[in-house]
Amino acid sequence: HIGLKGKEWSIGADIKIQDWTSASRTIEGEEVNLGLNSSTQLSVGIQFTPTTSVGDEDKNIFDRGNYFLGFRDETSYLTLRDVEIKDQAFTFGANFPILASRSLTKINFGMEIGQRGTNESLLLKESYMNFYVGVSLSPFQKNVWFRERKYD
């Protein structure tokens, strides 16, 4: 996290490696190796929060939101016609608080634009775009229904 004049930047990265080489399946009583490869995925992202100080209820909705930008590069466990299948995507997103509520509930929007596959060796290359909408429910911190009682 980097905070500058009430604004906050966060940078993150994730690497995921999965070994599928020993994956097998029993077919008609005989164990068969599936011939899969190891898969790798690298994801990096940035989050920007324009206003981080408490008491900013007078700010507009865009000043109180969080904004996200990311990139994902993945090599699949599949190899078709001696070509590794790759998937690359850019991701964008934002979440905004519900202004009429005292809770921390937010509405989330996201988009992913990417390509999967290749045109080599008569294979197919797919371009895709996904849209996401969601809600993160968080009660107002002074609500008593989540507090543990001292006495029953």
PDB file of C-alpha atoms in Angstrom:
ATOM      1  CA  HIS A   1       0.000   0.000   0.000  1.00  0.00           C
ATOM      2  CA  ILE A   2       1.178   3.488  -0.845  1.00  0.00           C
ATOM      3  CA  GLY A   3      -0.741   6.430   0.595  1.00  0.00           C
ATOM      4  CA  LEU A   4      -0.294   9.959  -0.763  1.00  0.00           C
ATOM      5  CA  LYS A   5      -2.403  12.961   0.345  1.00  0.00           C
ATOM      6  CA  GLY A   6      -5.510  10.942   1.233  1.00  0.00           C
ATOM      7  CA  LYS A   7      -5.209   8.713  -1.841  1.00  0.00           C
ATOM      8  CA  GLU A   8      -4.113   5.094  -1.693  1.00  0.00           C
ATOM      9  CA  TRP A   9      -2.479   2.815  -4.254  1.00  0.00           C
ATOM     10  CA  SER A  10      -2.170  -0.953  -3.775  1.00  0.00           C
ATOM     11  CA  ILE A  11      -0.166  -3.279  -6.002  1.00  0.00           C
ATOM     12  CA  GLY A  12      -0.429  -7.051  -5.933  1.00  0.00           C
ATOM     13  CA  ALA A  13       0.851 -10.098  -7.792  1.00  0.00           C
ATOM     14  CA  ASP A  14      -0.010 -13.781  -7.698  1.00  0.00           C
ATOM     15  CA  ILE A  15       1.696 -16.814  -9.220  1.00  0.00           C
ATOM     16  CA  LYS A  16      -0.117 -20.148  -9.374  1.00  0.00           C
ATOM     17  CA  ILE A  17       1.602 -23.350 -10.541  1.00  0.00           C
ATOM     18  CA  GLN A  18      -0.257 -26.659 -10.745  1.00  0.00           C
ATOM     19  CA  ASP A  19       1.292 -30.011 -11.645  1.00  0.00           C
ATOM     20  CA  TRP A  20      -1.102 -32.067 -13.772  1.00  0.00           C
ATOM     21  CA  THR A  21       1.540 -34.459 -15.180  1.00  0.00           C
ATOM     22  CA  SER A  22       0.613 -37.335 -12.877  1.00  0.00           C
ATOM     23  CA  ALA A  23      -3.173 -36.958 -13.342  1.00  0.00           C
ATOM     24  CA  SER A  24      -4.757 -40.259 -14.313  1.00  0.00           C
ATOM     25  CA  ARG A  25      -8.139 -41.880 -14.677  1.00  0.00           C
ATOM     26  CA  THR A  26      -9.306 -45.460 -14.372  1.00  0.00           C
ATOM     27  CA  ILE A  27     -10.959 -46.624 -17.593  1.00  0.00           C
ATOM     28  CA  GLU A  28     -12.370 -50.153 -17.728  1.00  0.00           C
ATOM     29  CA  GLY A  29     -10.296 -51.118 -14.691  1.00  0.00           C
ATOM     30  CA  GLU A  30      -7.021 -49.815 -16.124  1.00  0.00           C
ATOM     31  CA  GLU A  31      -5.317 -46.621 -14.954  1.00  0.00           C
ATOM     32  CA  VAL A  32      -4.554 -44.261 -17.845  1.00  0.00           C
ATOM     33  CA  ASN A  33      -2.317 -41.171 -17.662  1.00  0.00           C
ATOM     34  CA  LEU A  34      -4.192 -38.190 -19.126  1.00  0.00           C
ATOM     35  CA  GLY A  35      -1.090 -36.637 -20.729  1.00  0.00           C
ATOM     36  CA  LEU A  36      -1.552 -33.223 -19.157  1.00  0.00           C
ATOM     37  CA  ASN A  37       1.158 -30.630 -18.501  1.00  0.00           C
ATOM     38  CA  SER A  38       1.862 -28.318 -15.592  1.00  0.00           C
ATOM     39  CA  SER A  39      -0.108 -25.083 -15.723  1.00  0.00           C
ATOM     40  CA  THR A  40       1.118 -21.640 -14.678  1.00  0.00           C
ATOM     41  CA  GLN A  41      -0.764 -18.429 -14.090  1.00  0.00           C
ATOM     42  CA  LEU A  42       0.662 -14.975 -13.371  1.00  0.00           C
ATOM     43  CA  SER A  43      -1.672 -12.187 -12.272  1.00  0.00           C
ATOM     44  CA  VAL A  44      -0.767  -8.592 -11.433  1.00  0.00           C
ATOM     45  CA  GLY A  45      -3.053  -5.765 -10.414  1.00  0.00           C
ATOM     46  CA  ILE A  46      -3.341  -2.221  -9.138  1.00  0.00           C
ATOM     47  CA  GLN A  47      -6.034  -0.725  -6.914  1.00  0.00           C
ATOM     48  CA  PHE A  48      -6.607   3.025  -6.580  1.00  0.00           C
ATOM     49  CA  THR A  49      -8.694   4.626  -3.831  1.00  0.00           C
ATOM     50  CA  PRO A  50      -9.119   8.407  -4.318  1.00  0.00           C
ATOM     51  CA  THR A  51     -10.303   9.176  -0.755  1.00  0.00           C
ATOM     52  CA  THR A  52      -9.151   7.226   2.295  1.00  0.00           C
ATOM     53  CA  SER A  53      -9.958   9.557   5.176  1.00  0.00           C
ATOM     54  CA  VAL A  54     -12.965   9.055   7.476  1.00  0.00           C
ATOM     55  CA  GLY A  55     -15.809  11.559   7.326  1.00  0.00           C
ATOM     56  CA  ASP A  56     -15.890  11.952   3.570  1.00  0.00           C
ATOM     57  CA  GLU A  57     -19.663  11.568   3.321  1.00  0.00           C
ATOM     58  CA  ASP A  58     -19.840  14.905   1.502  1.00  0.00           C
ATOM     59  CA  LYS A  59     -17.657  13.578  -1.348  1.00  0.00           C
ATOM     60  CA  ASN A  60     -19.324  12.367  -4.531  1.00  0.00           C
ATOM     61  CA  ILE A  61     -19.694   8.683  -5.324  1.00  0.00           C
ATOM     62  CA  PHE A  62     -16.670   8.602  -7.660  1.00  0.00           C
ATOM     63  CA  ASP A  63     -14.343   9.974  -4.959  1.00  0.00           C
ATOM     64  CA  ARG A  64     -15.481   7.274  -2.522  1.00  0.00           C
ATOM     65  CA  GLY A  65     -15.069   4.309  -4.897  1.00  0.00           C
ATOM     66  CA  ASN A  66     -12.198   1.900  -5.511  1.00  0.00           C
ATOM     67  CA  TYR A  67     -10.772   1.317  -8.988  1.00  0.00           C
ATOM     68  CA  PHE A  68      -8.956  -1.802 -10.196  1.00  0.00           C
ATOM     69  CA  LEU A  69      -6.769  -2.664 -13.190  1.00  0.00           C
ATOM     70  CA  GLY A  70      -5.130  -6.025 -13.782  1.00  0.00           C
ATOM     71  CA  PHE A  71      -3.488  -8.427 -16.216  1.00  0.00           C
ATOM     72  CA  ARG A  72      -3.476 -12.236 -16.270  1.00  0.00           C
ATOM     73  CA  ASP A  73      -1.198 -14.528 -18.315  1.00  0.00           C
ATOM     74  CA  GLU A  74      -1.926 -18.251 -18.134  1.00  0.00           C
ATOM     75  CA  THR A  75      -0.475 -21.348 -19.766  1.00  0.00           C
ATOM     76  CA  SER A  76      -3.025 -24.156 -19.658  1.00  0.00           C
ATOM     77  CA  TYR A  77      -2.410 -27.779 -18.730  1.00  0.00           C
ATOM     78  CA  LEU A  78      -3.530 -28.697 -22.258  1.00  0.00           C
ATOM     79  CA  THR A  79      -1.209 -29.195 -25.222  1.00  0.00           C
ATOM     80  CA  LEU A  80      -2.947 -29.673 -28.561  1.00  0.00           C
ATOM     81  CA  ARG A  81      -0.956 -30.612 -31.670  1.00  0.00           C
ATOM     82  CA  ASP A  82       2.270 -29.855 -29.746  1.00  0.00           C
ATOM     83  CA  VAL A  83       1.133 -26.278 -29.007  1.00  0.00           C
ATOM     84  CA  GLU A  84       0.585 -25.008 -25.433  1.00  0.00           C
ATOM     85  CA  ILE A  85      -2.738 -23.252 -24.981  1.00  0.00           C
ATOM     86  CA  LYS A  86      -2.388 -19.729 -23.556  1.00  0.00           C
ATOM     87  CA  ASP A  87      -4.930 -17.345 -22.088  1.00  0.00           C
ATOM     88  CA  GLN A  88      -4.248 -13.634 -21.577  1.00  0.00           C
ATOM     89  CA  ALA A  89      -6.673 -11.021 -20.255  1.00  0.00           C
ATOM     90  CA  PHE A  90      -6.895  -7.456 -19.028  1.00  0.00           C
ATOM     91  CA  THR A  91      -9.311  -6.797 -16.179  1.00  0.00           C
ATOM     92  CA  PHE A  92     -10.959  -3.567 -15.069  1.00  0.00           C
ATOM     93  CA  GLY A  93     -13.275  -2.894 -12.195  1.00  0.00           C
ATOM     94  CA  ALA A  94     -14.729  -0.457  -9.715  1.00  0.00           C
ATOM     95  CA  ASN A  95     -16.854  -0.575  -6.597  1.00  0.00           C
ATOM     96  CA  PHE A  96     -18.953   2.202  -5.149  1.00  0.00           C
ATOM     97  CA  PRO A  97     -20.619   2.599  -1.748  1.00  0.00           C
ATOM     98  CA  ILE A  98     -24.371   2.927  -1.408  1.00  0.00           C
ATOM     99  CA  LEU A  99     -24.617   6.594  -0.454  1.00  0.00           C
ATOM    100  CA  ALA A 100     -28.031   6.452   1.243  1.00  0.00           C
ATOM    101  CA  SER A 101     -26.863   3.752   3.661  1.00  0.00           C
ATOM    102  CA  ARG A 102     -24.695   3.989   6.788  1.00  0.00           C
ATOM    103  CA  SER A 103     -23.300   0.497   6.093  1.00  0.00           C
ATOM    104  CA  LEU A 104     -20.141  -0.355   4.173  1.00  0.00           C
ATOM    105  CA  THR A 105     -22.144  -2.154   1.465  1.00  0.00           C
ATOM    106  CA  LYS A 106     -20.751  -1.628  -2.044  1.00  0.00           C
ATOM    107  CA  ILE A 107     -21.867  -2.293  -5.602  1.00  0.00           C
ATOM    108  CA  ASN A 108     -19.144  -3.922  -7.737  1.00  0.00           C
ATOM    109  CA  PHE A 109     -18.639  -3.674 -11.500  1.00  0.00           C
ATOM    110  CA  GLY A 110     -16.002  -5.499 -13.528  1.00  0.00           C
ATOM    111  CA  MET A 111     -14.937  -6.315 -17.058  1.00  0.00           C
ATOM    112  CA  GLU A 112     -12.461  -8.795 -18.524  1.00  0.00           C
ATOM    113  CA  ILE A 113     -11.150  -8.656 -22.102  1.00  0.00           C
ATOM    114  CA  GLY A 114      -8.946 -11.484 -23.289  1.00  0.00           C
ATOM    115  CA  GLN A 115      -7.793 -14.044 -25.821  1.00  0.00           C
ATOM    116  CA  ARG A 116      -7.439 -17.800 -25.445  1.00  0.00           C
ATOM    117  CA  GLY A 117      -5.821 -20.238 -27.828  1.00  0.00           C
ATOM    118  CA  THR A 118      -3.829 -19.765 -31.019  1.00  0.00           C
ATOM    119  CA  ASN A 119      -4.149 -19.985 -34.789  1.00  0.00           C
ATOM    120  CA  GLU A 120      -1.065 -22.217 -35.056  1.00  0.00           C
ATOM    121  CA  SER A 121      -1.450 -25.834 -36.256  1.00  0.00           C
ATOM    122  CA  LEU A 122      -5.063 -25.247 -37.369  1.00  0.00           C
ATOM    123  CA  LEU A 123      -6.206 -24.473 -33.805  1.00  0.00           C
ATOM    124  CA  LEU A 124      -8.705 -21.789 -32.820  1.00  0.00           C
ATOM    125  CA  LYS A 125      -8.069 -18.429 -31.188  1.00  0.00           C
ATOM    126  CA  GLU A 126     -10.939 -17.101 -29.102  1.00  0.00           C
ATOM    127  CA  SER A 127     -11.454 -13.458 -28.129  1.00  0.00           C
ATOM    128  CA  TYR A 128     -13.813 -12.857 -25.226  1.00  0.00           C
ATOM    129  CA  MET A 129     -15.294 -10.150 -23.054  1.00  0.00           C
ATOM    130  CA  ASN A 130     -16.970 -10.767 -19.680  1.00  0.00           C
ATOM    131  CA  PHE A 131     -18.978  -8.327 -17.569  1.00  0.00           C
ATOM    132  CA  TYR A 132     -19.509  -8.700 -13.820  1.00  0.00           C
ATOM    133  CA  VAL A 133     -21.931  -7.023 -11.412  1.00  0.00           C
ATOM    134  CA  GLY A 134     -22.081  -7.820  -7.707  1.00  0.00           C
ATOM    135  CA  VAL A 135     -22.873  -6.570  -4.230  1.00  0.00           C
ATOM    136  CA  SER A 136     -20.644  -6.759  -1.136  1.00  0.00           C
ATOM    137  CA  LEU A 137     -22.850  -6.698   1.952  1.00  0.00           C
ATOM    138  CA  SER A 138     -21.347  -5.199   5.104  1.00  0.00           C
ATOM    139  CA  PRO A 139     -23.487  -3.987   8.019  1.00  0.00           C
ATOM    140  CA  PHE A 140     -23.056  -0.636   9.715  1.00  0.00           C
ATOM    141  CA  GLN A 141     -20.350  -1.090  12.348  1.00  0.00           C
ATOM    142  CA  LYS A 142     -22.581   0.111  15.222  1.00  0.00           C
ATOM    143  CA  ASN A 143     -25.301  -2.497  14.541  1.00  0.00           C
ATOM    144  CA  VAL A 144     -25.517  -4.817  17.526  1.00  0.00           C
ATOM    145  CA  TRP A 145     -26.759  -7.972  15.796  1.00  0.00           C
ATOM    146  CA  PHE A 146     -23.198  -9.233  15.079  1.00  0.00           C
ATOM    147  CA  ARG A 147     -21.843  -8.675  18.579  1.00  0.00           C
ATOM    148  CA  GLU A 148     -21.355 -11.619  20.885  1.00  0.00           C
ATOM    149  CA  ARG A 149     -23.417 -11.359  24.048  1.00  0.00           C
ATOM    150  CA  LYS A 150     -21.739 -11.482  27.432  1.00  0.00           C
ATOM    151  CA  TYR A 151     -24.793 -13.053  29.098  1.00  0.00           C
ATOM    152  CA  ASP A 152     -27.543 -15.309  27.722  1.00  0.00           C
TER     153      ASP A 152
END
